[in-house]
Amino acid sequence: MGGPSTTDEVGNFLSRLFADADLIPLGRLQSYLGPLISRRRTPKIQKQYAAIGGGSPIRKWSEYQSSEMCKILDRLSPETAPHKPYVAFRYADPLTEEMYTRLLDDGFGNGRGGRAVAFTQYPQYSCSTTGSSLNELWKWRNRLEGKDAGRGTITWSVIDRWPVHAGLVEAFAQNVEAQLATYPAARRKDVVLLFSAHSLPMSVVNRGDTYPAEVAATVYAVMQRLRFSNPYRLCWQSQVGPSAWLGAQTSDTVAAYVKQGQTDLVLIPIAFTSDHIETLYELDREVIHEAGSPGVKRAESLNGSPVFIQALADIAVAHLRSGEACSRQMRLRCQGCKSEKCLQQKAFFMREQMELEGVV
């Protein structure tokens, strides 16, 4: 998804976001309502980014994480080294088009071949996030290299989900333990852990999107690692617009528990791999501030966690050695999917599987 690095980039970021029917389906009026909503929201969102330092830190963290991962990957997999990271976002710079152009400029594709792995930084798959990003990758591959497989084009594979990888789970668990340690020992076991993930429109959920189940799988794996030391709940944040979204909402959950007298709460951003506006503003400056209780806190985001970065490298080397273009789960469409883009994108990765196997 990405985020604007400066407040001047907010307008373009929101325009792209609300134009994406995979993320925010607005029906036949998408081309009209998307720009209208983005224009109206821009001044408010600019103020929010100004409050967290003038822009999103997600590009900084993404570039750091990918660079450090590749250093480890060079050691773990010398047979595929050197590994070079490229960062691409769906709605913010650097966009997919820019990333793909850089690949071509650096000597990949256009008759020269080469191997590239699209490594989603959404641990849990959703058609609205990873799926939308892969649709965009497929689009620019066709525009910049042509639709025909082979002929020296870049061979692509994708790491499309990793919700219960042991390294990811360990990184989350260590951050939770660090925050729990700030509570007095007598109260520690009663602190409620609130795992917060970005919500989805129910129209997306009801067509069979796997995201809610995969987020729940991550939560359960983290609690297993913590030996179920504390009571916990999963809640959802960042709802936009009047349509029905997956709940319960994080803000409502915190307010309800505080009203009930449960004032020791730790918020855990379980679907995010670095800080951005949803953690630094929505959770820290809105949810926690409005709770009005010193016992309501947030676990650190993964950011520069060495455990997390090692996990990224482990996932990448396992993928490179697997010979798979994508997971078997990604090849299955959602029950209610009617998207031609989704169908064609999945067919593209199936053809890439034949490239990897040397069939084409």
Protein backbone atom coordinates (compact mmCIF):
# COMPACT_ATOMS: atom_id res chain seq x y z
CA MET A 1 0.00 0.00 0.00
CA GLY A 2 2.70 2.47 0.99
CA GLY A 3 2.22 5.94 2.38
CA PRO A 4 3.04 9.53 1.43
CA SER A 5 6.56 10.51 2.51
CA THR A 6 5.54 14.18 2.69
CA THR A 7 2.26 16.02 3.21
CA ASP A 8 2.40 17.26 -0.40
CA GLU A 9 2.04 13.65 -1.59
CA VAL A 10 -1.17 12.98 0.37
CA GLY A 11 -3.56 14.07 -2.39
CA ASN A 12 -2.10 11.76 -5.02
CA PHE A 13 -1.89 8.92 -2.51
CA LEU A 14 -5.58 9.20 -1.63
CA SER A 15 -6.60 9.55 -5.28
CA ARG A 16 -4.93 6.25 -6.14
CA LEU A 17 -6.30 4.56 -3.03
CA PHE A 18 -9.94 5.50 -3.60
CA ALA A 19 -9.65 4.65 -7.30
CA ASP A 20 -8.80 1.03 -6.44
CA ALA A 21 -11.99 -1.02 -6.52
CA ASP A 22 -10.10 -4.03 -5.14
CA LEU A 23 -9.57 -2.19 -1.85
CA ILE A 24 -12.56 0.15 -1.63
CA PRO A 25 -15.36 -1.05 -3.92
CA LEU A 26 -17.64 1.85 -4.79
CA GLY A 27 -19.50 0.23 -7.65
CA ARG A 28 -20.28 1.92 -10.94
CA LEU A 29 -19.66 5.35 -9.43
CA GLN A 30 -16.03 4.56 -8.47
CA SER A 31 -14.58 6.97 -11.05
CA TYR A 32 -16.77 9.78 -9.69
CA LEU A 33 -16.89 9.03 -5.96
CA GLY A 34 -13.19 8.10 -5.63
CA PRO A 35 -11.80 11.52 -6.61
CA LEU A 36 -14.56 13.30 -4.65
CA ILE A 37 -13.81 11.42 -1.43
CA SER A 38 -10.04 11.82 -1.82
CA ARG A 39 -10.32 15.60 -2.35
CA ARG A 40 -12.53 16.01 0.71
CA ARG A 41 -10.27 13.89 2.92
CA THR A 42 -6.93 15.36 1.81
CA PRO A 43 -6.77 18.37 4.21
CA LYS A 44 -7.67 16.22 7.22
CA ILE A 45 -5.18 13.48 6.34
CA GLN A 46 -2.44 16.04 5.66
CA LYS A 47 -2.84 17.30 9.23
CA GLN A 48 -2.53 13.75 10.53
CA TYR A 49 0.70 13.13 8.62
CA ALA A 50 2.03 16.48 9.82
CA ALA A 51 1.36 15.35 13.39
CA ILE A 52 3.52 12.22 13.00
CA GLY A 53 6.52 14.04 11.56
CA GLY A 54 5.42 15.24 8.13
CA GLY A 55 4.99 11.92 6.34
CA SER A 56 4.83 8.16 6.60
CA PRO A 57 7.98 6.27 7.68
CA ILE A 58 6.92 3.17 5.73
CA ARG A 59 9.29 3.79 2.82
CA LYS A 60 12.23 4.24 5.18
CA TRP A 61 11.42 1.02 7.01
CA SER A 62 10.66 -0.95 3.83
CA GLU A 63 13.97 0.04 2.27
CA TYR A 64 15.86 -0.77 5.47
CA GLN A 65 14.16 -4.13 5.97
CA SER A 66 14.67 -5.24 2.36
CA SER A 67 18.30 -4.11 2.30
CA GLU A 68 19.15 -5.91 5.54
CA MET A 69 17.26 -8.99 4.40
CA CYS A 70 19.31 -9.18 1.19
CA LYS A 71 22.57 -9.03 3.15
CA ILE A 72 21.48 -12.11 5.09
CA LEU A 73 20.12 -13.75 1.96
CA ASP A 74 23.49 -13.42 0.21
CA ARG A 75 25.00 -15.51 3.02
CA LEU A 76 22.17 -18.04 3.21
CA SER A 77 21.83 -18.57 -0.53
CA PRO A 78 25.15 -17.83 -2.27
CA GLU A 79 23.99 -19.87 -5.27
CA THR A 80 21.37 -17.19 -6.08
CA ALA A 81 23.45 -14.18 -4.94
CA PRO A 82 23.78 -11.28 -5.30
CA HIS A 83 20.28 -10.28 -4.27
CA LYS A 84 19.12 -6.73 -4.95
CA PRO A 85 16.05 -5.21 -3.25
CA TYR A 86 13.47 -3.07 -5.04
CA VAL A 87 10.60 -1.46 -3.13
CA ALA A 88 7.25 -0.82 -4.82
CA PHE A 89 4.02 0.55 -3.34
CA ARG A 90 0.48 0.39 -4.63
CA TYR A 91 -0.53 4.01 -3.97
CA ALA A 92 2.67 5.91 -3.06
CA ASP A 93 6.09 6.47 -4.57
CA PRO A 94 7.90 4.40 -5.68
CA LEU A 95 4.97 2.96 -7.63
CA THR A 96 5.01 -0.43 -9.35
CA GLU A 97 5.64 1.21 -12.72
CA GLU A 98 8.73 2.97 -11.38
CA MET A 99 10.05 -0.21 -9.80
CA TYR A 100 9.56 -2.19 -13.00
CA THR A 101 11.25 0.50 -15.08
CA ARG A 102 14.24 0.38 -12.72
CA LEU A 103 14.45 -3.38 -13.16
CA LEU A 104 14.59 -2.97 -16.94
CA ASP A 105 17.13 -0.15 -16.66
CA ASP A 106 19.29 -2.37 -14.44
CA GLY A 107 19.56 -5.01 -17.13
CA PHE A 108 16.66 -7.35 -16.44
CA GLY A 109 14.10 -8.40 -19.04
CA ASN A 110 13.78 -7.05 -22.58
CA GLY A 111 15.47 -10.13 -24.01
CA ARG A 112 17.97 -10.46 -21.16
CA GLY A 113 15.83 -12.55 -18.82
CA GLY A 114 16.43 -12.58 -15.07
CA ARG A 115 14.59 -13.75 -11.97
CA ALA A 116 12.51 -11.59 -9.65
CA VAL A 117 10.47 -12.40 -6.56
CA ALA A 118 7.50 -10.27 -5.52
CA PHE A 119 7.62 -10.51 -1.71
CA THR A 120 4.42 -9.09 -0.24
CA GLN A 121 4.81 -7.32 3.07
CA TYR A 122 1.25 -8.18 3.98
CA PRO A 123 1.78 -11.38 6.00
CA GLN A 124 -1.90 -12.23 5.59
CA TYR A 125 -3.27 -12.40 2.05
CA SER A 126 -6.22 -10.33 0.89
CA CYS A 127 -7.49 -9.74 -2.63
CA SER A 128 -7.75 -6.07 -1.66
CA THR A 129 -4.07 -5.70 -0.72
CA THR A 130 -1.67 -8.36 -2.01
CA GLY A 131 -4.12 -9.31 -4.76
CA SER A 132 -4.46 -5.70 -5.90
CA SER A 133 -0.69 -5.24 -5.85
CA LEU A 134 -0.17 -8.37 -7.95
CA ASN A 135 -2.80 -7.17 -10.42
CA GLU A 136 -0.76 -3.99 -10.75
CA LEU A 137 2.47 -5.95 -11.23
CA TRP A 138 0.84 -8.09 -13.91
CA LYS A 139 -0.47 -4.96 -15.65
CA TRP A 140 2.94 -3.29 -15.84
CA ARG A 141 4.67 -6.48 -16.86
CA ASN A 142 2.33 -6.66 -19.85
CA ARG A 143 2.77 -2.97 -20.70
CA LEU A 144 6.54 -2.89 -20.39
CA GLU A 145 7.53 -6.38 -21.54
CA GLY A 146 4.56 -7.63 -23.54
CA LYS A 147 2.07 -10.39 -22.83
CA ASP A 148 4.02 -13.32 -24.28
CA ALA A 149 5.90 -15.52 -21.82
CA GLY A 150 9.55 -16.26 -22.41
CA ARG A 151 11.60 -14.41 -25.00
CA GLY A 152 13.96 -13.03 -22.38
CA THR A 153 11.33 -11.49 -20.13
CA ILE A 154 11.74 -11.41 -16.35
CA THR A 155 10.63 -14.65 -14.71
CA TRP A 156 8.45 -13.80 -11.73
CA SER A 157 7.42 -15.69 -8.64
CA VAL A 158 5.60 -14.42 -5.56
CA ILE A 159 5.71 -14.94 -1.82
CA ASP A 160 2.01 -14.26 -1.39
CA ARG A 161 1.40 -15.00 2.32
CA TRP A 162 3.24 -16.04 5.50
CA PRO A 163 0.82 -15.58 8.41
CA VAL A 164 2.23 -18.20 10.78
CA HIS A 165 5.93 -18.23 9.94
CA ALA A 166 7.85 -18.97 13.13
CA GLY A 167 10.10 -15.91 12.79
CA LEU A 168 7.16 -13.55 12.29
CA VAL A 169 5.40 -15.04 15.29
CA GLU A 170 8.55 -14.76 17.43
CA ALA A 171 9.07 -11.11 16.47
CA PHE A 172 5.50 -10.22 17.43
CA ALA A 173 5.70 -12.22 20.66
CA GLN A 174 8.93 -10.55 21.79
CA ASN A 175 7.38 -7.09 21.29
CA VAL A 176 4.31 -8.12 23.28
CA GLU A 177 6.46 -9.48 26.09
CA ALA A 178 8.47 -6.26 26.20
CA GLN A 179 5.32 -4.19 26.65
CA LEU A 180 3.81 -6.56 29.22
CA ALA A 181 6.98 -6.18 31.26
CA THR A 182 6.13 -2.49 31.81
CA TYR A 183 3.12 -3.44 33.98
CA PRO A 184 3.46 -4.29 37.68
CA ALA A 185 3.92 -8.02 38.17
CA ALA A 186 0.70 -8.33 40.17
CA ARG A 187 -1.39 -6.95 37.25
CA ARG A 188 0.56 -8.40 34.34
CA LYS A 189 -1.38 -11.63 33.78
CA ASP A 190 -4.69 -9.74 33.64
CA VAL A 191 -3.63 -7.29 30.94
CA VAL A 192 -5.88 -7.80 27.90
CA LEU A 193 -4.07 -8.19 24.57
CA LEU A 194 -5.94 -6.51 21.71
CA PHE A 195 -4.65 -7.58 18.31
CA SER A 196 -5.59 -4.89 15.81
CA ALA A 197 -5.64 -5.39 12.03
CA HIS A 198 -6.81 -3.23 9.15
CA SER A 199 -10.47 -3.92 8.51
CA LEU A 200 -12.10 -4.92 5.21
CA PRO A 201 -15.45 -4.06 3.64
CA MET A 202 -17.92 -6.87 4.29
CA SER A 203 -18.55 -7.05 0.56
CA VAL A 204 -14.96 -8.27 0.21
CA VAL A 205 -15.20 -10.65 3.18
CA ASN A 206 -18.46 -12.17 1.97
CA ARG A 207 -17.09 -13.14 -1.42
CA GLY A 208 -14.60 -15.42 0.32
CA ASP A 209 -11.49 -13.36 1.04
CA THR A 210 -9.01 -15.35 3.17
CA TYR A 211 -7.70 -12.33 5.12
CA PRO A 212 -9.83 -12.64 8.29
CA ALA A 213 -8.92 -16.31 8.70
CA GLU A 214 -5.22 -15.68 8.11
CA VAL A 215 -5.11 -12.76 10.55
CA ALA A 216 -6.81 -14.97 13.13
CA ALA A 217 -4.20 -17.66 12.43
CA THR A 218 -1.41 -15.19 13.18
CA VAL A 219 -3.09 -14.13 16.42
CA TYR A 220 -3.51 -17.73 17.56
CA ALA A 221 0.10 -18.59 16.69
CA VAL A 222 1.37 -15.61 18.72
CA MET A 223 -0.80 -16.62 21.67
CA GLN A 224 0.51 -20.19 21.44
CA ARG A 225 4.05 -18.80 21.58
CA LEU A 226 3.01 -16.73 24.64
CA ARG A 227 1.44 -19.89 26.17
CA PHE A 228 -1.88 -18.06 26.35
CA SER A 229 -0.53 -16.01 29.22
CA ASN A 230 -3.21 -13.32 28.92
CA PRO A 231 -6.81 -12.89 27.80
CA TYR A 232 -6.99 -11.59 24.22
CA ARG A 233 -9.26 -10.41 21.44
CA LEU A 234 -8.92 -9.60 17.73
CA CYS A 235 -10.37 -6.29 16.54
CA TRP A 236 -10.29 -4.22 13.35
CA GLN A 237 -9.36 -0.63 12.55
CA SER A 238 -9.34 2.01 9.81
CA GLN A 239 -12.89 1.69 8.51
CA VAL A 240 -13.67 4.25 5.78
CA GLY A 241 -17.13 5.33 4.66
CA PRO A 242 -20.68 4.31 5.61
CA SER A 243 -20.73 0.76 4.21
CA ALA A 244 -20.46 -2.29 6.47
CA TRP A 245 -16.89 -3.27 7.46
CA LEU A 246 -15.47 -6.15 9.43
CA GLY A 247 -15.69 -5.52 13.20
CA ALA A 248 -15.55 -5.09 16.10
CA GLN A 249 -13.74 -1.81 15.59
CA THR A 250 -10.58 -1.25 17.61
CA SER A 251 -11.64 2.17 18.90
CA ASP A 252 -15.02 0.83 20.07
CA THR A 253 -13.36 -2.19 21.68
CA VAL A 254 -10.94 -0.10 23.73
CA ALA A 255 -13.67 2.34 24.80
CA ALA A 256 -15.95 -0.54 25.85
CA TYR A 257 -13.30 -2.27 27.95
CA VAL A 258 -12.24 0.94 29.67
CA LYS A 259 -15.90 1.65 30.47
CA GLN A 260 -16.18 -1.85 31.98
CA GLY A 261 -13.19 -1.07 34.22
CA GLN A 262 -10.63 -3.09 32.23
CA THR A 263 -8.03 -0.34 31.88
CA ASP A 264 -4.89 -2.43 31.28
CA LEU A 265 -4.80 -3.10 27.55
CA VAL A 266 -1.99 -3.69 25.06
CA LEU A 267 -2.72 -2.94 21.41
CA ILE A 268 -0.76 -5.12 18.97
CA PRO A 269 -0.72 -4.11 15.27
CA ILE A 270 -0.80 -7.69 13.98
CA ALA A 271 -1.18 -7.12 10.23
CA PHE A 272 1.45 -4.38 9.85
CA THR A 273 5.20 -4.92 9.46
CA SER A 274 6.26 -1.34 10.24
CA ASP A 275 4.97 1.92 11.65
CA HIS A 276 2.76 4.19 9.55
CA ILE A 277 -0.27 6.41 10.04
CA GLU A 278 -2.46 3.56 11.29
CA THR A 279 -0.11 2.94 14.23
CA LEU A 280 1.45 6.33 14.88
CA TYR A 281 -1.72 8.38 14.54
CA GLU A 282 -4.81 6.19 14.63
CA LEU A 283 -3.70 3.94 17.49
CA ASP A 284 -1.30 6.23 19.39
CA ARG A 285 -2.95 9.64 18.99
CA GLU A 286 -6.60 8.66 18.69
CA VAL A 287 -7.42 5.32 20.28
CA ILE A 288 -4.93 5.40 23.16
CA HIS A 289 -5.25 9.14 23.79
CA GLU A 290 -9.05 9.00 23.85
CA ALA A 291 -8.99 6.03 26.22
CA GLY A 292 -7.66 8.35 28.91
CA SER A 293 -5.99 5.54 30.84
CA PRO A 294 -2.24 5.12 31.43
CA GLY A 295 -2.77 1.36 31.33
CA VAL A 296 -3.69 1.41 27.63
CA LYS A 297 -0.47 0.94 25.66
CA ARG A 298 0.79 -0.34 22.31
CA ALA A 299 3.40 -2.97 21.50
CA GLU A 300 6.18 -1.72 19.24
CA SER A 301 5.85 -2.33 15.52
CA LEU A 302 8.28 -4.74 13.87
CA ASN A 303 10.29 -1.98 12.13
CA GLY A 304 13.99 -2.84 12.51
CA SER A 305 13.56 -6.01 14.59
CA PRO A 306 16.52 -8.32 13.83
CA VAL A 307 14.27 -11.33 14.48
CA PHE A 308 11.79 -10.08 11.90
CA ILE A 309 14.45 -9.31 9.30
CA GLN A 310 15.96 -12.77 9.79
CA ALA A 311 12.47 -14.18 9.24
CA LEU A 312 12.20 -12.31 5.93
CA ALA A 313 15.48 -13.84 4.78
CA ASP A 314 14.42 -17.33 5.89
CA ILE A 315 11.13 -17.01 4.01
CA ALA A 316 12.92 -15.77 0.88
CA VAL A 317 15.52 -18.55 0.79
CA ALA A 318 12.86 -21.22 1.34
CA HIS A 319 10.88 -19.77 -1.55
CA LEU A 320 13.87 -19.65 -3.87
CA ARG A 321 14.63 -23.30 -3.16
CA SER A 322 11.01 -24.41 -3.50
CA GLY A 323 10.80 -23.85 -7.26
CA GLU A 324 7.25 -22.56 -6.84
CA ALA A 325 5.87 -19.49 -8.60
CA CYS A 326 3.24 -19.00 -5.88
CA SER A 327 1.52 -20.87 -3.09
CA ARG A 328 -1.16 -23.43 -3.90
CA GLN A 329 -3.60 -21.30 -1.94
CA MET A 330 -3.14 -18.34 -4.26
CA ARG A 331 -4.11 -20.39 -7.29
CA LEU A 332 -7.65 -20.80 -5.92
CA ARG A 333 -10.02 -17.92 -6.58
CA CYS A 334 -12.46 -16.69 -3.95
CA GLN A 335 -15.88 -18.32 -4.15
CA GLY A 336 -17.59 -15.10 -5.20
CA CYS A 337 -14.79 -13.66 -7.35
CA LYS A 338 -15.93 -12.15 -10.65
CA SER A 339 -12.77 -10.16 -11.38
CA GLU A 340 -11.28 -10.75 -14.80
CA LYS A 341 -8.05 -9.10 -13.61
CA CYS A 342 -7.74 -11.63 -10.81
CA LEU A 343 -8.31 -14.51 -13.21
CA GLN A 344 -5.68 -13.28 -15.67
CA GLN A 345 -3.16 -12.49 -12.94
CA LYS A 346 -3.41 -16.00 -11.52
CA ALA A 347 -3.05 -17.45 -15.01
CA PHE A 348 0.11 -15.36 -15.43
CA PHE A 349 1.74 -16.87 -12.34
CA MET A 350 0.75 -20.35 -13.47
CA ARG A 351 2.62 -19.69 -16.72
CA GLU A 352 5.58 -18.45 -14.70
CA GLN A 353 5.51 -21.82 -12.92
CA MET A 354 6.16 -23.48 -16.28
CA GLU A 355 9.04 -21.04 -16.87
CA LEU A 356 10.60 -22.05 -13.55
CA GLU A 357 10.21 -25.70 -14.45
CA GLY A 358 11.72 -25.15 -17.88
CA VAL A 359 8.57 -26.26 -19.68
CA VAL A 360 8.19 -23.09 -21.79
